[in-house]
PDB file of C-alpha atoms in Angstrom:
ATOM      1  CA  GLN A   1      35.018  14.370 -21.238  1.00 64.00           C
ATOM      2  CA  GLN A   2      31.602  12.790 -20.810  1.00 74.00           C
ATOM      3  CA  LYS A   3      31.193   9.673 -22.900  1.00 88.00           C
ATOM      4  CA  VAL A   4      27.381   9.703 -22.776  1.00 94.00           C
ATOM      5  CA  GLN A   5      25.205  12.738 -23.513  1.00 95.00           C
ATOM      6  CA  GLN A   6      21.473  12.894 -22.909  1.00 97.00           C
ATOM      7  CA  SER A   7      18.842  15.286 -24.201  1.00 97.00           C
ATOM      8  CA  PRO A   8      16.728  17.062 -23.309  1.00 97.00           C
ATOM      9  CA  GLU A   9      17.719  17.868 -19.722  1.00 96.00           C
ATOM     10  CA  SER A  10      14.044  18.028 -18.810  1.00 97.00           C
ATOM     11  CA  LEU A  11      10.804  17.150 -20.530  1.00 98.00           C
ATOM     12  CA  ILE A  12       7.196  17.875 -19.663  1.00 98.00           C
ATOM     13  CA  VAL A  13       4.457  15.818 -21.322  1.00 98.00           C
ATOM     14  CA  PRO A  14       0.721  15.565 -20.647  1.00 98.00           C
ATOM     15  CA  GLU A  15      -0.754  12.383 -19.268  1.00 98.00           C
ATOM     16  CA  GLY A  16      -1.412  10.012 -22.151  1.00 98.00           C
ATOM     17  CA  GLY A  17       1.207  11.650 -24.329  1.00 98.00           C
ATOM     18  CA  MET A  18       4.430  10.321 -25.833  1.00 98.00           C
ATOM     19  CA  ALA A  19       7.763  11.045 -24.184  1.00 98.00           C
ATOM     20  CA  SER A  20      10.918  10.742 -26.293  1.00 98.00           C
ATOM     21  CA  LEU A  21      14.347  10.778 -24.669  1.00 98.00           C
ATOM     22  CA  ASN A  22      17.695  10.756 -26.453  1.00 98.00           C
ATOM     23  CA  CYS A  23      21.171   9.493 -25.676  1.00 97.00           C
ATOM     24  CA  THR A  24      24.395   9.486 -27.674  1.00 96.00           C
ATOM     25  CA  SER A  25      27.808   8.058 -27.023  1.00 93.00           C
ATOM     26  CA  SER A  26      30.795  10.174 -28.047  1.00 91.00           C
ATOM     27  CA  ASP A  27      33.156   7.201 -27.824  1.00 87.00           C
ATOM     28  CA  ARG A  28      32.957   4.575 -30.546  1.00 85.00           C
ATOM     29  CA  ASN A  29      34.086   1.960 -28.047  1.00 84.00           C
ATOM     30  CA  VAL A  30      31.086   2.608 -25.821  1.00 82.00           C
ATOM     31  CA  ASP A  31      28.336   0.795 -27.654  1.00 81.00           C
ATOM     32  CA  TYR A  32      26.149  -1.273 -25.292  1.00 89.00           C
ATOM     33  CA  PHE A  33      23.294   0.765 -23.856  1.00 92.00           C
ATOM     34  CA  TRP A  34      20.974   0.616 -20.862  1.00 93.00           C
ATOM     35  CA  TRP A  35      18.113   2.841 -19.739  1.00 96.00           C
ATOM     36  CA  TYR A  36      17.486   3.328 -16.023  1.00 96.00           C
ATOM     37  CA  ARG A  37      14.683   5.089 -14.196  1.00 96.00           C
ATOM     38  CA  GLN A  38      15.255   6.793 -10.856  1.00 94.00           C
ATOM     39  CA  HIS A  39      12.390   8.159  -8.815  1.00 94.00           C
ATOM     40  CA  SER A  40      13.318  10.919  -6.406  1.00 91.00           C
ATOM     41  CA  GLY A  41      15.272   9.582  -3.437  1.00 87.00           C
ATOM     42  CA  LYS A  42      15.169   6.026  -4.754  1.00 90.00           C
ATOM     43  CA  SER A  43      17.671   3.734  -6.415  1.00 92.00           C
ATOM     44  CA  PRO A  44      18.149   3.666 -10.188  1.00 93.00           C
ATOM     45  CA  LYS A  45      16.308   0.678 -11.661  1.00 93.00           C
ATOM     46  CA  MET A  46      17.052  -0.793 -15.052  1.00 92.00           C
ATOM     47  CA  LEU A  47      14.247  -0.443 -17.563  1.00 94.00           C
ATOM     48  CA  MET A  48      15.665  -1.856 -20.756  1.00 93.00           C
ATOM     49  CA  SER A  49      18.907  -2.661 -22.502  1.00 91.00           C
ATOM     50  CA  ILE A  50      19.800  -2.722 -26.174  1.00 92.00           C
ATOM     51  CA  PHE A  51      22.963  -3.899 -27.836  1.00 90.00           C
ATOM     52  CA  SER A  52      22.010  -4.421 -31.497  1.00 90.00           C
ATOM     53  CA  ASN A  53      20.707  -2.138 -34.205  1.00 93.00           C
ATOM     54  CA  GLY A  54      16.981  -1.814 -34.246  1.00 95.00           C
ATOM     55  CA  GLU A  55      14.120  -1.582 -31.853  1.00 96.00           C
ATOM     56  CA  LYS A  56      12.975  -3.328 -28.721  1.00 95.00           C
ATOM     57  CA  GLU A  57       9.547  -2.953 -27.140  1.00 97.00           C
ATOM     58  CA  GLU A  58       8.341  -3.832 -23.661  1.00 95.00           C
ATOM     59  CA  GLY A  59       4.846  -2.698 -22.855  1.00 96.00           C
ATOM     60  CA  ARG A  60       4.641   1.090 -23.161  1.00 97.00           C
ATOM     61  CA  PHE A  61       8.400   1.427 -23.528  1.00 98.00           C
ATOM     62  CA  THR A  62      10.333   1.239 -26.795  1.00 98.00           C
ATOM     63  CA  VAL A  63      14.059   1.692 -27.282  1.00 98.00           C
ATOM     64  CA  HIS A  64      15.862   2.263 -30.550  1.00 97.00           C
ATOM     65  CA  LEU A  65      19.558   1.922 -31.269  1.00 96.00           C
ATOM     66  CA  ASN A  66      21.538   3.114 -34.255  1.00 95.00           C
ATOM     67  CA  LYS A  67      25.026   1.714 -33.826  1.00 91.00           C
ATOM     68  CA  ALA A  68      26.444   3.714 -36.706  1.00 92.00           C
ATOM     69  CA  SER A  69      25.646   6.965 -34.919  1.00 94.00           C
ATOM     70  CA  LEU A  70      25.803   5.456 -31.393  1.00 93.00           C
ATOM     71  CA  HIS A  71      22.429   6.994 -30.713  1.00 96.00           C
ATOM     72  CA  THR A  72      19.715   5.418 -28.627  1.00 97.00           C
ATOM     73  CA  SER A  73      16.284   6.718 -27.761  1.00 98.00           C
ATOM     74  CA  LEU A  74      13.627   5.738 -25.272  1.00 98.00           C
ATOM     75  CA  HIS A  75       9.974   6.327 -26.081  1.00 98.00           C
ATOM     76  CA  ILE A  76       7.216   6.082 -23.521  1.00 98.00           C
ATOM     77  CA  ARG A  77       3.725   6.003 -24.940  1.00 97.00           C
ATOM     78  CA  ASP A  78       0.579   6.715 -22.939  1.00 98.00           C
ATOM     79  CA  SER A  79       2.737   8.451 -20.314  1.00 98.00           C
ATOM     80  CA  GLN A  80       1.463   8.291 -16.743  1.00 97.00           C
ATOM     81  CA  PRO A  81       2.171  10.586 -13.784  1.00 97.00           C
ATOM     82  CA  SER A  82       3.975   7.624 -12.178  1.00 96.00           C
ATOM     83  CA  ASP A  83       6.467   7.767 -15.064  1.00 97.00           C
ATOM     84  CA  SER A  84       7.697  11.099 -13.698  1.00 97.00           C
ATOM     85  CA  ALA A  85      11.330  10.408 -12.781  1.00 97.00           C
ATOM     86  CA  LEU A  86      14.938  10.912 -13.802  1.00 96.00           C
ATOM     87  CA  TYR A  87      15.810   8.713 -16.788  1.00 98.00           C
ATOM     88  CA  LEU A  88      19.436   7.719 -17.017  1.00 97.00           C
ATOM     89  CA  CYS A  89      21.154   6.378 -20.082  1.00 96.00           C
ATOM     90  CA  ALA A  90      24.189   4.183 -19.436  1.00 94.00           C
ATOM     91  CA  ALA A  91      26.635   2.562 -21.788  1.00 92.00           C
ATOM     92  CA  SER A  92      29.552   0.193 -21.600  1.00 88.00           C
ATOM     93  CA  MET A  93      32.553  -0.668 -23.715  1.00 83.00           C
ATOM     94  CA  GLY A  94      31.006  -3.651 -25.377  1.00 78.00           C
ATOM     95  CA  TYR A  95      30.547  -6.976 -23.705  1.00 71.00           C
ATOM     96  CA  ARG A  96      33.685  -6.736 -21.577  1.00 72.00           C
ATOM     97  CA  GLY A  97      32.658  -3.416 -20.091  1.00 72.00           C
ATOM     98  CA  SER A  98      29.276  -4.861 -19.374  1.00 70.00           C
ATOM     99  CA  ALA A  99      30.800  -7.932 -17.786  1.00 70.00           C
ATOM    100  CA  LEU A 100      32.794  -5.744 -15.429  1.00 74.00           C
ATOM    101  CA  GLY A 101      29.714  -3.712 -14.564  1.00 78.00           C
ATOM    102  CA  ARG A 102      31.570  -0.633 -15.651  1.00 86.00           C
ATOM    103  CA  LEU A 103      28.866   1.668 -16.937  1.00 90.00           C
ATOM    104  CA  HIS A 104      29.251   5.226 -18.206  1.00 91.00           C
ATOM    105  CA  PHE A 105      26.180   7.222 -17.222  1.00 94.00           C
ATOM    106  CA  GLY A 106      24.679  10.307 -18.770  1.00 95.00           C
ATOM    107  CA  ALA A 107      23.439  13.165 -16.602  1.00 94.00           C
ATOM    108  CA  GLY A 108      19.829  12.145 -17.156  1.00 96.00           C
ATOM    109  CA  THR A 109      16.564  13.550 -18.457  1.00 97.00           C
ATOM    110  CA  GLN A 110      14.027  14.685 -15.871  1.00 97.00           C
ATOM    111  CA  LEU A 111      10.588  13.658 -17.113  1.00 98.00           C
ATOM    112  CA  ILE A 112       7.468  15.263 -15.689  1.00 98.00           C
ATOM    113  CA  VAL A 113       4.083  13.890 -16.700  1.00 98.00           C
ATOM    114  CA  ILE A 114       1.275  16.308 -15.931  1.00 97.00           C
ATOM    115  CA  PRO A 115      -2.170  14.872 -15.114  1.00 95.00           C
TER     116      PRO A 115
ATOM    117  CA  GLY B   1      12.152  -7.095  -6.033  1.00 81.00           C
ATOM    118  CA  PRO B   2      15.703  -7.503  -4.770  1.00 86.00           C
ATOM    119  CA  LYS B   3      16.976  -4.562  -2.779  1.00 91.00           C
ATOM    120  CA  VAL B   4      20.377  -3.139  -2.039  1.00 95.00           C
ATOM    121  CA  LEU B   5      20.372  -1.198   1.221  1.00 96.00           C
ATOM    122  CA  GLN B   6      22.758   1.619   1.990  1.00 96.00           C
ATOM    123  CA  ILE B   7      23.340   2.853   5.504  1.00 89.00           C
ATOM    124  CA  PRO B   8      23.248   5.674   6.417  1.00 91.00           C
ATOM    125  CA  SER B   9      21.468   7.731   3.764  1.00 94.00           C
ATOM    126  CA  HIS B  10      23.335  10.874   4.831  1.00 96.00           C
ATOM    127  CA  GLN B  11      26.674  11.338   6.550  1.00 96.00           C
ATOM    128  CA  ILE B  12      28.477  14.527   7.505  1.00 97.00           C
ATOM    129  CA  ILE B  13      32.102  14.479   8.612  1.00 97.00           C
ATOM    130  CA  ASP B  14      35.045  16.826   9.002  1.00 97.00           C
ATOM    131  CA  MET B  15      37.797  16.851   6.417  1.00 97.00           C
ATOM    132  CA  GLY B  16      40.634  14.522   7.347  1.00 97.00           C
ATOM    133  CA  GLN B  17      38.449  12.097   9.250  1.00 97.00           C
ATOM    134  CA  MET B  18      37.826   8.525   8.211  1.00 97.00           C
ATOM    135  CA  VAL B  19      34.416   7.452   6.929  1.00 97.00           C
ATOM    136  CA  THR B  20      32.977   4.041   6.155  1.00 96.00           C
ATOM    137  CA  LEU B  21      29.988   3.716   3.871  1.00 97.00           C
ATOM    138  CA  ASN B  22      28.010   0.539   4.314  1.00 96.00           C
ATOM    139  CA  CYS B  23      26.139  -1.451   1.718  1.00 97.00           C
ATOM    140  CA  ASP B  24      23.939  -4.473   2.328  1.00 96.00           C
ATOM    141  CA  PRO B  25      23.814  -6.150  -1.103  1.00 95.00           C
ATOM    142  CA  VAL B  26      21.199  -8.572  -2.386  1.00 93.00           C
ATOM    143  CA  SER B  27      21.722 -11.736  -0.347  1.00 90.00           C
ATOM    144  CA  ASN B  28      22.943 -14.179  -3.006  1.00 88.00           C
ATOM    145  CA  HIS B  29      24.858 -11.686  -5.114  1.00 91.00           C
ATOM    146  CA  LEU B  30      28.552 -12.191  -5.741  1.00 90.00           C
ATOM    147  CA  TYR B  31      29.714  -9.028  -7.516  1.00 92.00           C
ATOM    148  CA  PHE B  32      29.791  -5.623  -5.865  1.00 94.00           C
ATOM    149  CA  TYR B  33      30.327  -2.091  -7.114  1.00 95.00           C
ATOM    150  CA  TRP B  34      30.621   1.506  -6.000  1.00 97.00           C
ATOM    151  CA  TYR B  35      29.704   4.543  -8.072  1.00 96.00           C
ATOM    152  CA  LYS B  36      30.176   8.219  -7.183  1.00 97.00           C
ATOM    153  CA  GLN B  37      27.942  11.121  -8.171  1.00 94.00           C
ATOM    154  CA  ILE B  38      29.037  14.682  -7.521  1.00 93.00           C
ATOM    155  CA  LEU B  39      26.116  17.108  -7.251  1.00 89.00           C
ATOM    156  CA  GLY B  40      24.810  18.042 -10.691  1.00 85.00           C
ATOM    157  CA  GLN B  41      27.002  15.542 -12.499  1.00 89.00           C
ATOM    158  CA  GLN B  42      26.589  12.017 -13.777  1.00 92.00           C
ATOM    159  CA  MET B  43      27.268   8.847 -11.817  1.00 94.00           C
ATOM    160  CA  GLU B  44      30.788   7.560 -12.313  1.00 95.00           C
ATOM    161  CA  PHE B  45      32.207   4.090 -11.772  1.00 94.00           C
ATOM    162  CA  LEU B  46      34.657   3.721  -8.895  1.00 96.00           C
ATOM    163  CA  VAL B  47      35.358   0.038  -8.383  1.00 96.00           C
ATOM    164  CA  ASN B  48      34.111  -3.508  -8.711  1.00 93.00           C
ATOM    165  CA  PHE B  49      34.802  -6.344  -6.303  1.00 94.00           C
ATOM    166  CA  TYR B  50      34.503 -10.108  -6.484  1.00 92.00           C
ATOM    167  CA  ASN B  51      35.707 -13.003  -4.389  1.00 90.00           C
ATOM    168  CA  GLY B  52      37.449 -10.731  -1.950  1.00 91.00           C
ATOM    169  CA  LYS B  53      39.365  -8.773  -4.574  1.00 93.00           C
ATOM    170  CA  VAL B  54      39.120  -5.579  -6.560  1.00 95.00           C
ATOM    171  CA  MET B  55      38.677  -6.560 -10.201  1.00 91.00           C
ATOM    172  CA  GLU B  56      38.852  -3.114 -11.712  1.00 91.00           C
ATOM    173  CA  LYS B  57      39.015   0.448 -10.455  1.00 94.00           C
ATOM    174  CA  SER B  58      38.774   3.821 -12.130  1.00 94.00           C
ATOM    175  CA  LYS B  59      41.094   6.780 -11.714  1.00 94.00           C
ATOM    176  CA  LEU B  60      38.541   8.232  -9.269  1.00 96.00           C
ATOM    177  CA  PHE B  61      39.351   5.401  -6.844  1.00 97.00           C
ATOM    178  CA  LYS B  62      42.116   7.231  -5.004  1.00 96.00           C
ATOM    179  CA  ASP B  63      44.716   5.631  -2.735  1.00 96.00           C
ATOM    180  CA  GLN B  64      42.675   6.890   0.210  1.00 97.00           C
ATOM    181  CA  PHE B  65      39.808   4.593  -0.812  1.00 98.00           C
ATOM    182  CA  SER B  66      39.472   0.934   0.096  1.00 97.00           C
ATOM    183  CA  VAL B  67      36.743  -1.672  -0.179  1.00 97.00           C
ATOM    184  CA  GLU B  68      36.075  -4.935   1.575  1.00 95.00           C
ATOM    185  CA  ARG B  69      33.355  -7.427   2.391  1.00 93.00           C
ATOM    186  CA  PRO B  70      34.481  -9.512   5.319  1.00 85.00           C
ATOM    187  CA  ASP B  71      32.695 -12.871   5.530  1.00 78.00           C
ATOM    188  CA  GLY B  72      29.463 -12.006   3.817  1.00 74.00           C
ATOM    189  CA  SER B  73      28.744  -8.936   5.884  1.00 85.00           C
ATOM    190  CA  TYR B  74      28.374  -5.407   4.579  1.00 94.00           C
ATOM    191  CA  PHE B  75      30.281  -4.373   1.489  1.00 96.00           C
ATOM    192  CA  THR B  76      32.078  -1.224   2.611  1.00 97.00           C
ATOM    193  CA  LEU B  77      33.804   1.760   1.082  1.00 97.00           C
ATOM    194  CA  LYS B  78      36.298   3.381   3.418  1.00 97.00           C
ATOM    195  CA  ILE B  79      37.837   6.775   2.785  1.00 97.00           C
ATOM    196  CA  GLN B  80      40.810   7.686   4.943  1.00 97.00           C
ATOM    197  CA  PRO B  81      41.500  10.548   5.153  1.00 97.00           C
ATOM    198  CA  THR B  82      38.579  12.366   3.584  1.00 97.00           C
ATOM    199  CA  ALA B  83      38.959  15.475   1.436  1.00 97.00           C
ATOM    200  CA  LEU B  84      36.469  18.175   0.463  1.00 97.00           C
ATOM    201  CA  GLU B  85      36.198  16.770  -3.064  1.00 96.00           C
ATOM    202  CA  ASP B  86      34.928  13.469  -1.657  1.00 98.00           C
ATOM    203  CA  SER B  87      31.566  15.131  -1.019  1.00 98.00           C
ATOM    204  CA  ALA B  88      29.147  13.261  -3.280  1.00 97.00           C
ATOM    205  CA  VAL B  89      26.431  10.632  -3.343  1.00 96.00           C
ATOM    206  CA  TYR B  90      27.909   7.157  -3.326  1.00 98.00           C
ATOM    207  CA  PHE B  91      25.850   4.397  -4.902  1.00 97.00           C
ATOM    208  CA  CYS B  92      26.444   0.745  -4.157  1.00 97.00           C
ATOM    209  CA  ALA B  93      25.367  -1.979  -6.577  1.00 95.00           C
ATOM    210  CA  SER B  94      25.459  -5.744  -6.649  1.00 94.00           C
ATOM    211  CA  SER B  95      24.885  -8.470  -9.188  1.00 90.00           C
ATOM    212  CA  LEU B  96      24.511 -12.223  -9.121  1.00 87.00           C
ATOM    213  CA  GLU B  97      26.520 -12.810 -12.234  1.00 83.00           C
ATOM    214  CA  GLN B  98      29.052 -10.844 -14.195  1.00 78.00           C
ATOM    215  CA  GLY B  99      27.396  -8.301 -16.374  1.00 75.00           C
ATOM    216  CA  ALA B 100      25.500  -5.085 -16.087  1.00 73.00           C
ATOM    217  CA  GLU B 101      22.305  -6.928 -17.054  1.00 74.00           C
ATOM    218  CA  THR B 102      21.823  -8.003 -13.472  1.00 77.00           C
ATOM    219  CA  LEU B 103      22.976  -4.883 -11.614  1.00 87.00           C
ATOM    220  CA  TYR B 104      20.860  -3.684  -8.723  1.00 93.00           C
ATOM    221  CA  PHE B 105      21.596  -0.289  -7.204  1.00 95.00           C
ATOM    222  CA  GLY B 106      21.039   1.071  -3.738  1.00 96.00           C
ATOM    223  CA  SER B 107      19.522   4.499  -3.188  1.00 95.00           C
ATOM    224  CA  GLY B 108      22.845   6.064  -2.267  1.00 96.00           C
ATOM    225  CA  THR B 109      24.611   7.624   0.705  1.00 97.00           C
ATOM    226  CA  ARG B 110      25.076  11.377   0.552  1.00 97.00           C
ATOM    227  CA  LEU B 111      28.484  12.195   2.039  1.00 98.00           C
ATOM    228  CA  THR B 112      29.250  15.772   3.021  1.00 98.00           C
ATOM    229  CA  VAL B 113      32.828  16.593   3.966  1.00 97.00           C
ATOM    230  CA  LEU B 114      33.172  19.893   5.808  1.00 97.00           C
TER     231      LEU B 114
END
C-alpha cells in the first residue's frame, strides 16, 4: 500500500497562473514532508521541506502542512514554462526516517505551464 | 550545484546475468542510497550505506542485491543474478550528513532485463 498519495496526476496552468499540488500520507507515522522537482530526464531536486504545522514560503513557492490530516500542498504563483516538470512529494517516518534518508515517494504530479 | 553521476544511463542485459550499476556521488559526501522506480510507479527506497556498511535496507533489497564503495570509488549496486522484475530505473543519492535534508539524487540508470 502506498504511504504517500499525490493529486492531481497532471495539471495544466497558464503562464502567470497559480499551480496547486496536493499530497497526503496514509500512515500516521509518516509525517515529515519534502517536495522535489524533476525535469524530464534529470535528477529529482529538493525544492522545500516542511515538518511543522503551518506555512513556509520561498520566493514563488509556498508549502502548507496540516499534521492532523497529514496533508501538505505546494503552491507555485506566477507559474513559468520552466516550472513544467514532475513534482514529487516525499515523506519520512519522523526525524529517524529522515536521518536514515528513507523517504516514501508519491507517484508525482506532472505540471505543464503553457506560455 | 553538487551532482551525482550515474553510469550508464541505460543498460540492457539478459535475465540471469550479473549487472553492476555505478554511481559517482558528490565528492565529500559520506552517506549513500539506492532507490528503485518501476515504470509508472513511485520511487522506493532500497538501501542506505555508510562507512562501508549497510545501515538499513527495505524488503525490496533482495539477497541477489549487494552494494559497496571500495576506497572512495564508485558506489555500486550489483544484482546477481538478475530477474525480469529487476527492470526499473535505479536512482542513486548521496548526502554529506545524516538526514534527507541534504540528499542529492542522480538522474537514474534505466535497467532492462530481457
